[in-house]
């Protein structure tokens, strides 16, 4: 089954404790992206990757890191989480071929930073 | 910078009636794509419909259609014959240029379908 998976789905942590949210897709997509969703703000793009070893900042990259060492994986790293990073996080992927416009989303990771 | 505006935080519609969810956008790119996503209470993001800036015809997908008015920079979603299962959050989004990397989402509209 074609899908984007994220782990963990729920996470409660404390300020300053480094964490990683994993994202993996099995569709051989070149493009992957991370978003955060906050009430009243919709989804905001954190980072995206056009291919292996190619990443770029979205609209809200501060406090986050990413890496793309393999095509299928795109982990999101919070080196020193703060309470304002409490949010619902989505990973997504898409194919660059013309006509393949749909972005496939993972199920989301709900993060709480105390 | 690109921006999406959804001015209706919440809407109600009677079952079996049609409803229009508003979306306006701002971009200086001549080439862009517009999307609508549905997010039910379970939280997943479901792709509904896509409109390219150069597409001559309005996009349609089953009960969903996109009313694209390029001069007004609007991309309203029309849902015909509403069903109870249509109750959800709806997001309008934009991707600038054909191979665009940057996606921008609006704040969303919560639609409630009444029996």
Tab-separated table of C-alpha atoms in Angstrom:
chain	number	residue	atom	x	y	z
A	1	UNK	CA	0.000	0.000	0.000
A	2	UNK	CA	1.336	3.431	-1.012
A	3	UNK	CA	1.766	5.492	2.107
A	4	UNK	CA	3.681	8.006	4.176
A	5	UNK	CA	4.412	6.879	7.711
A	6	UNK	CA	5.414	8.969	10.695
A	7	UNK	CA	6.699	7.946	14.088
A	8	UNK	CA	5.871	8.527	16.806
A	9	UNK	CA	2.225	9.509	16.407
A	10	UNK	CA	2.116	11.150	19.834
A	11	UNK	CA	4.956	12.530	21.891
A	12	UNK	CA	5.152	14.446	25.147
A	13	UNK	CA	8.569	15.772	26.025
A	14	UNK	CA	10.270	18.468	28.071
A	15	UNK	CA	12.008	21.648	27.043
A	16	UNK	CA	15.517	21.101	25.726
A	17	UNK	CA	15.405	17.336	25.232
A	18	UNK	CA	16.423	16.548	21.667
A	19	UNK	CA	13.946	14.543	19.636
A	20	UNK	CA	13.514	13.156	16.145
A	21	UNK	CA	10.276	12.511	14.282
A	22	UNK	CA	10.751	10.029	11.484
A	23	UNK	CA	9.025	10.121	8.109
A	24	UNK	CA	9.171	7.440	5.459
A	25	UNK	CA	7.444	7.005	2.088
A	26	UNK	CA	7.286	3.943	-0.156
A	27	UNK	CA	6.304	5.670	-3.413
A	28	UNK	CA	9.797	6.610	-4.625
A	29	UNK	CA	8.865	10.283	-4.501
A	30	UNK	CA	11.596	12.857	-4.999
A	31	UNK	CA	9.889	15.592	-3.017
A	32	UNK	CA	9.262	15.458	0.730
A	33	UNK	CA	8.161	18.141	3.117
A	34	UNK	CA	7.372	18.876	6.760
A	35	UNK	CA	4.518	21.059	8.002
A	36	UNK	CA	3.200	22.140	11.328
A	37	UNK	CA	-0.487	22.785	11.932
A	38	UNK	CA	-1.680	25.257	14.523
A	39	UNK	CA	-5.263	26.426	15.161
A	40	UNK	CA	-6.200	29.416	13.050
A	41	UNK	CA	-2.964	29.273	11.064
A	42	UNK	CA	-3.507	26.269	8.837
A	43	UNK	CA	-0.422	24.325	7.804
A	44	UNK	CA	2.908	26.051	7.577
A	45	UNK	CA	5.854	24.561	5.750
A	46	UNK	CA	8.960	23.957	7.852
A	47	UNK	CA	11.425	22.353	5.429
A	48	UNK	CA	11.238	20.557	2.132
A	49	UNK	CA	13.538	18.370	0.085
A	50	UNK	CA	13.686	18.084	-3.681
A	51	UNK	CA	15.833	14.943	-3.589
A	52	UNK	CA	18.571	13.181	-1.638
A	53	UNK	CA	20.957	15.663	-0.027
A	54	UNK	CA	18.850	18.613	-1.287
A	55	UNK	CA	16.888	20.455	1.392
A	56	UNK	CA	15.585	23.980	1.769
A	57	UNK	CA	13.777	26.135	4.297
A	58	UNK	CA	10.058	26.667	4.237
A	59	UNK	CA	8.250	29.477	5.985
A	60	UNK	CA	8.944	28.493	9.609
A	61	UNK	CA	12.317	26.667	9.808
A	62	UNK	CA	13.598	28.173	13.075
A	63	UNK	CA	14.273	25.537	15.724
A	64	UNK	CA	14.153	22.601	13.308
A	65	UNK	CA	16.656	20.560	11.319
A	66	UNK	CA	16.175	17.981	8.594
A	67	UNK	CA	18.295	15.582	6.612
A	68	UNK	CA	17.720	13.557	3.448
A	69	UNK	CA	20.298	10.804	3.244
A	70	UNK	CA	17.950	8.316	1.589
A	71	UNK	CA	15.161	8.967	-0.861
A	72	UNK	CA	12.504	7.322	1.268
A	73	UNK	CA	13.310	8.986	4.628
A	74	UNK	CA	13.071	12.586	5.782
A	75	UNK	CA	13.440	12.935	9.565
A	76	UNK	CA	12.588	16.121	11.439
A	77	UNK	CA	14.954	16.982	14.273
A	78	UNK	CA	14.266	19.316	17.169
A	79	UNK	CA	17.645	19.890	18.822
A	80	UNK	CA	16.269	21.832	21.783
A	81	UNK	CA	12.468	21.784	21.775
A	82	UNK	CA	10.555	24.665	23.318
A	83	UNK	CA	6.877	24.959	24.294
A	84	UNK	CA	6.108	27.051	21.185
A	85	UNK	CA	6.918	23.977	19.109
A	86	UNK	CA	3.916	22.184	20.568
A	87	UNK	CA	1.930	21.418	17.442
A	88	UNK	CA	0.602	18.822	15.037
A	89	UNK	CA	3.262	17.873	12.502
A	90	UNK	CA	2.694	16.417	9.058
A	91	UNK	CA	5.143	14.905	6.637
A	92	UNK	CA	4.209	14.789	2.956
A	93	UNK	CA	5.641	13.572	-0.325
A	94	UNK	CA	4.911	14.006	-4.011
A	95	UNK	CA	6.137	12.988	-7.433
A	96	UNK	CA	7.554	15.708	-9.654
A	97	UNK	CA	6.176	14.355	-12.875
A	98	UNK	CA	3.731	16.664	-14.581
A	99	UNK	CA	0.180	15.780	-13.757
A	100	UNK	CA	1.119	14.220	-10.448
A	101	UNK	CA	0.006	17.166	-8.400
A	102	UNK	CA	-1.249	15.400	-5.323
A	103	UNK	CA	0.755	15.640	-2.152
A	104	UNK	CA	0.472	12.525	0.031
A	105	UNK	CA	0.360	13.246	3.744
A	106	UNK	CA	1.367	11.108	6.676
A	107	UNK	CA	-1.045	10.588	9.575
A	108	UNK	CA	0.475	13.361	11.688
A	109	UNK	CA	2.515	13.532	14.890
A	110	UNK	CA	1.073	15.389	17.841
A	111	UNK	CA	3.934	16.883	19.854
A	112	UNK	CA	3.631	18.472	23.274
A	113	UNK	CA	6.647	20.242	24.768
A	114	UNK	CA	6.331	20.967	28.488
B	1	UNK	CA	5.305	36.330	-0.934
B	2	UNK	CA	2.460	33.952	-1.520
B	3	UNK	CA	-0.601	34.111	0.686
B	4	UNK	CA	-3.910	32.280	0.972
B	5	UNK	CA	-6.958	33.837	2.592
B	6	UNK	CA	-10.004	31.923	3.763
B	7	UNK	CA	-12.427	34.387	5.314
B	8	UNK	CA	-14.989	31.889	6.612
B	9	UNK	CA	-13.781	30.299	9.864
B	10	UNK	CA	-16.929	28.200	10.037
B	11	UNK	CA	-19.936	27.403	7.871
B	12	UNK	CA	-23.145	25.423	8.159
B	13	UNK	CA	-25.016	23.773	5.328
B	14	UNK	CA	-28.114	21.631	5.199
B	15	UNK	CA	-27.658	18.067	3.988
B	16	UNK	CA	-28.176	17.699	0.213
B	17	UNK	CA	-27.645	21.396	-0.427
B	18	UNK	CA	-24.656	22.913	-2.226
B	19	UNK	CA	-22.062	24.999	-0.402
B	20	UNK	CA	-19.239	27.294	-1.519
B	21	UNK	CA	-16.065	27.701	0.500
B	22	UNK	CA	-14.154	30.852	-0.312
B	23	UNK	CA	-10.457	31.106	-1.079
B	24	UNK	CA	-8.455	34.031	-2.366
B	25	UNK	CA	-4.771	33.953	-3.084
B	26	UNK	CA	-1.918	36.305	-3.714
B	27	UNK	CA	1.151	35.561	-5.785
B	28	UNK	CA	3.336	37.320	-8.303
B	29	UNK	CA	4.236	34.083	-10.071
B	30	UNK	CA	2.479	33.612	-13.425
B	31	UNK	CA	2.508	29.849	-12.982
B	32	UNK	CA	1.017	28.239	-9.908
B	33	UNK	CA	-1.259	25.491	-8.698
B	34	UNK	CA	-4.206	25.660	-6.340
B	35	UNK	CA	-5.374	22.814	-4.132
B	36	UNK	CA	-8.131	21.953	-1.722
B	37	UNK	CA	-7.688	19.490	1.107
B	38	UNK	CA	-10.178	18.044	3.561
B	39	UNK	CA	-9.277	17.245	7.148
B	40	UNK	CA	-11.931	15.230	9.003
B	41	UNK	CA	-11.955	14.999	12.765
B	42	UNK	CA	-9.691	11.945	12.546
B	43	UNK	CA	-6.917	14.307	11.438
B	44	UNK	CA	-5.694	12.991	8.111
B	45	UNK	CA	-5.257	15.311	5.139
B	46	UNK	CA	-7.254	14.269	2.087
B	47	UNK	CA	-6.561	15.768	-1.333
B	48	UNK	CA	-9.753	16.880	-3.066
B	49	UNK	CA	-9.034	18.876	-6.202
B	50	UNK	CA	-6.346	20.730	-8.152
B	51	UNK	CA	-6.411	23.701	-10.529
B	52	UNK	CA	-3.441	24.877	-12.551
B	53	UNK	CA	-3.104	28.564	-13.296
B	54	UNK	CA	-3.085	27.919	-17.045
B	55	UNK	CA	-5.988	25.481	-17.025
B	56	UNK	CA	-8.788	26.883	-19.150
B	57	UNK	CA	-11.542	24.886	-17.553
B	58	UNK	CA	-12.587	24.754	-13.929
B	59	UNK	CA	-11.519	21.526	-12.249
B	60	UNK	CA	-14.141	19.021	-11.183
B	61	UNK	CA	-13.870	15.826	-9.147
B	62	UNK	CA	-17.171	14.125	-8.454
B	63	UNK	CA	-19.184	16.384	-6.151
B	64	UNK	CA	-16.307	18.849	-5.880
B	65	UNK	CA	-15.678	21.664	-8.309
B	66	UNK	CA	-13.304	24.570	-8.179
B	67	UNK	CA	-14.616	27.955	-9.274
B	68	UNK	CA	-11.423	29.521	-10.593
B	69	UNK	CA	-11.532	33.265	-11.283
B	70	UNK	CA	-8.006	34.214	-12.186
B	71	UNK	CA	-8.526	37.960	-12.496
B	72	UNK	CA	-10.047	38.048	-9.022
B	73	UNK	CA	-7.434	35.625	-7.687
B	74	UNK	CA	-10.096	33.409	-6.223
B	75	UNK	CA	-10.390	29.614	-6.148
B	76	UNK	CA	-13.597	28.757	-4.370
B	77	UNK	CA	-14.542	25.163	-3.647
B	78	UNK	CA	-18.094	24.143	-4.438
B	79	UNK	CA	-19.482	20.996	-2.860
B	80	UNK	CA	-22.730	19.843	-4.401
B	81	UNK	CA	-25.322	17.719	-2.604
B	82	UNK	CA	-23.642	17.940	0.811
B	83	UNK	CA	-23.442	14.795	2.906
B	84	UNK	CA	-22.984	14.374	6.641
B	85	UNK	CA	-19.533	12.957	5.937
B	86	UNK	CA	-18.515	16.278	4.411
B	87	UNK	CA	-18.326	17.813	7.890
B	88	UNK	CA	-14.647	18.610	8.244
B	89	UNK	CA	-11.996	21.291	8.060
B	90	UNK	CA	-11.195	22.432	4.521
B	91	UNK	CA	-7.904	24.004	3.504
B	92	UNK	CA	-7.076	25.924	0.377
B	93	UNK	CA	-3.414	25.779	-0.646
B	94	UNK	CA	-1.131	27.113	-3.350
B	95	UNK	CA	2.084	25.973	-4.916
B	96	UNK	CA	3.968	28.586	-6.905
B	97	UNK	CA	5.391	27.564	-10.300
B	98	UNK	CA	5.095	24.208	-12.033
B	99	UNK	CA	7.836	22.493	-10.088
B	100	UNK	CA	7.283	24.578	-7.023
B	101	UNK	CA	8.640	23.510	-3.744
B	102	UNK	CA	6.944	25.961	-1.457
B	103	UNK	CA	3.365	25.226	-0.465
B	104	UNK	CA	1.253	27.811	1.324
B	105	UNK	CA	-1.977	26.920	3.118
B	106	UNK	CA	-4.884	29.052	4.254
B	107	UNK	CA	-6.202	28.988	7.846
B	108	UNK	CA	-9.060	26.693	6.907
B	109	UNK	CA	-12.866	26.680	7.029
B	110	UNK	CA	-14.757	24.322	9.304
B	111	UNK	CA	-17.831	23.007	7.506
B	112	UNK	CA	-20.690	21.469	9.443
B	113	UNK	CA	-23.392	19.609	7.533
B	114	UNK	CA	-26.746	19.574	9.304
B	115	UNK	CA	-29.191	16.642	8.949
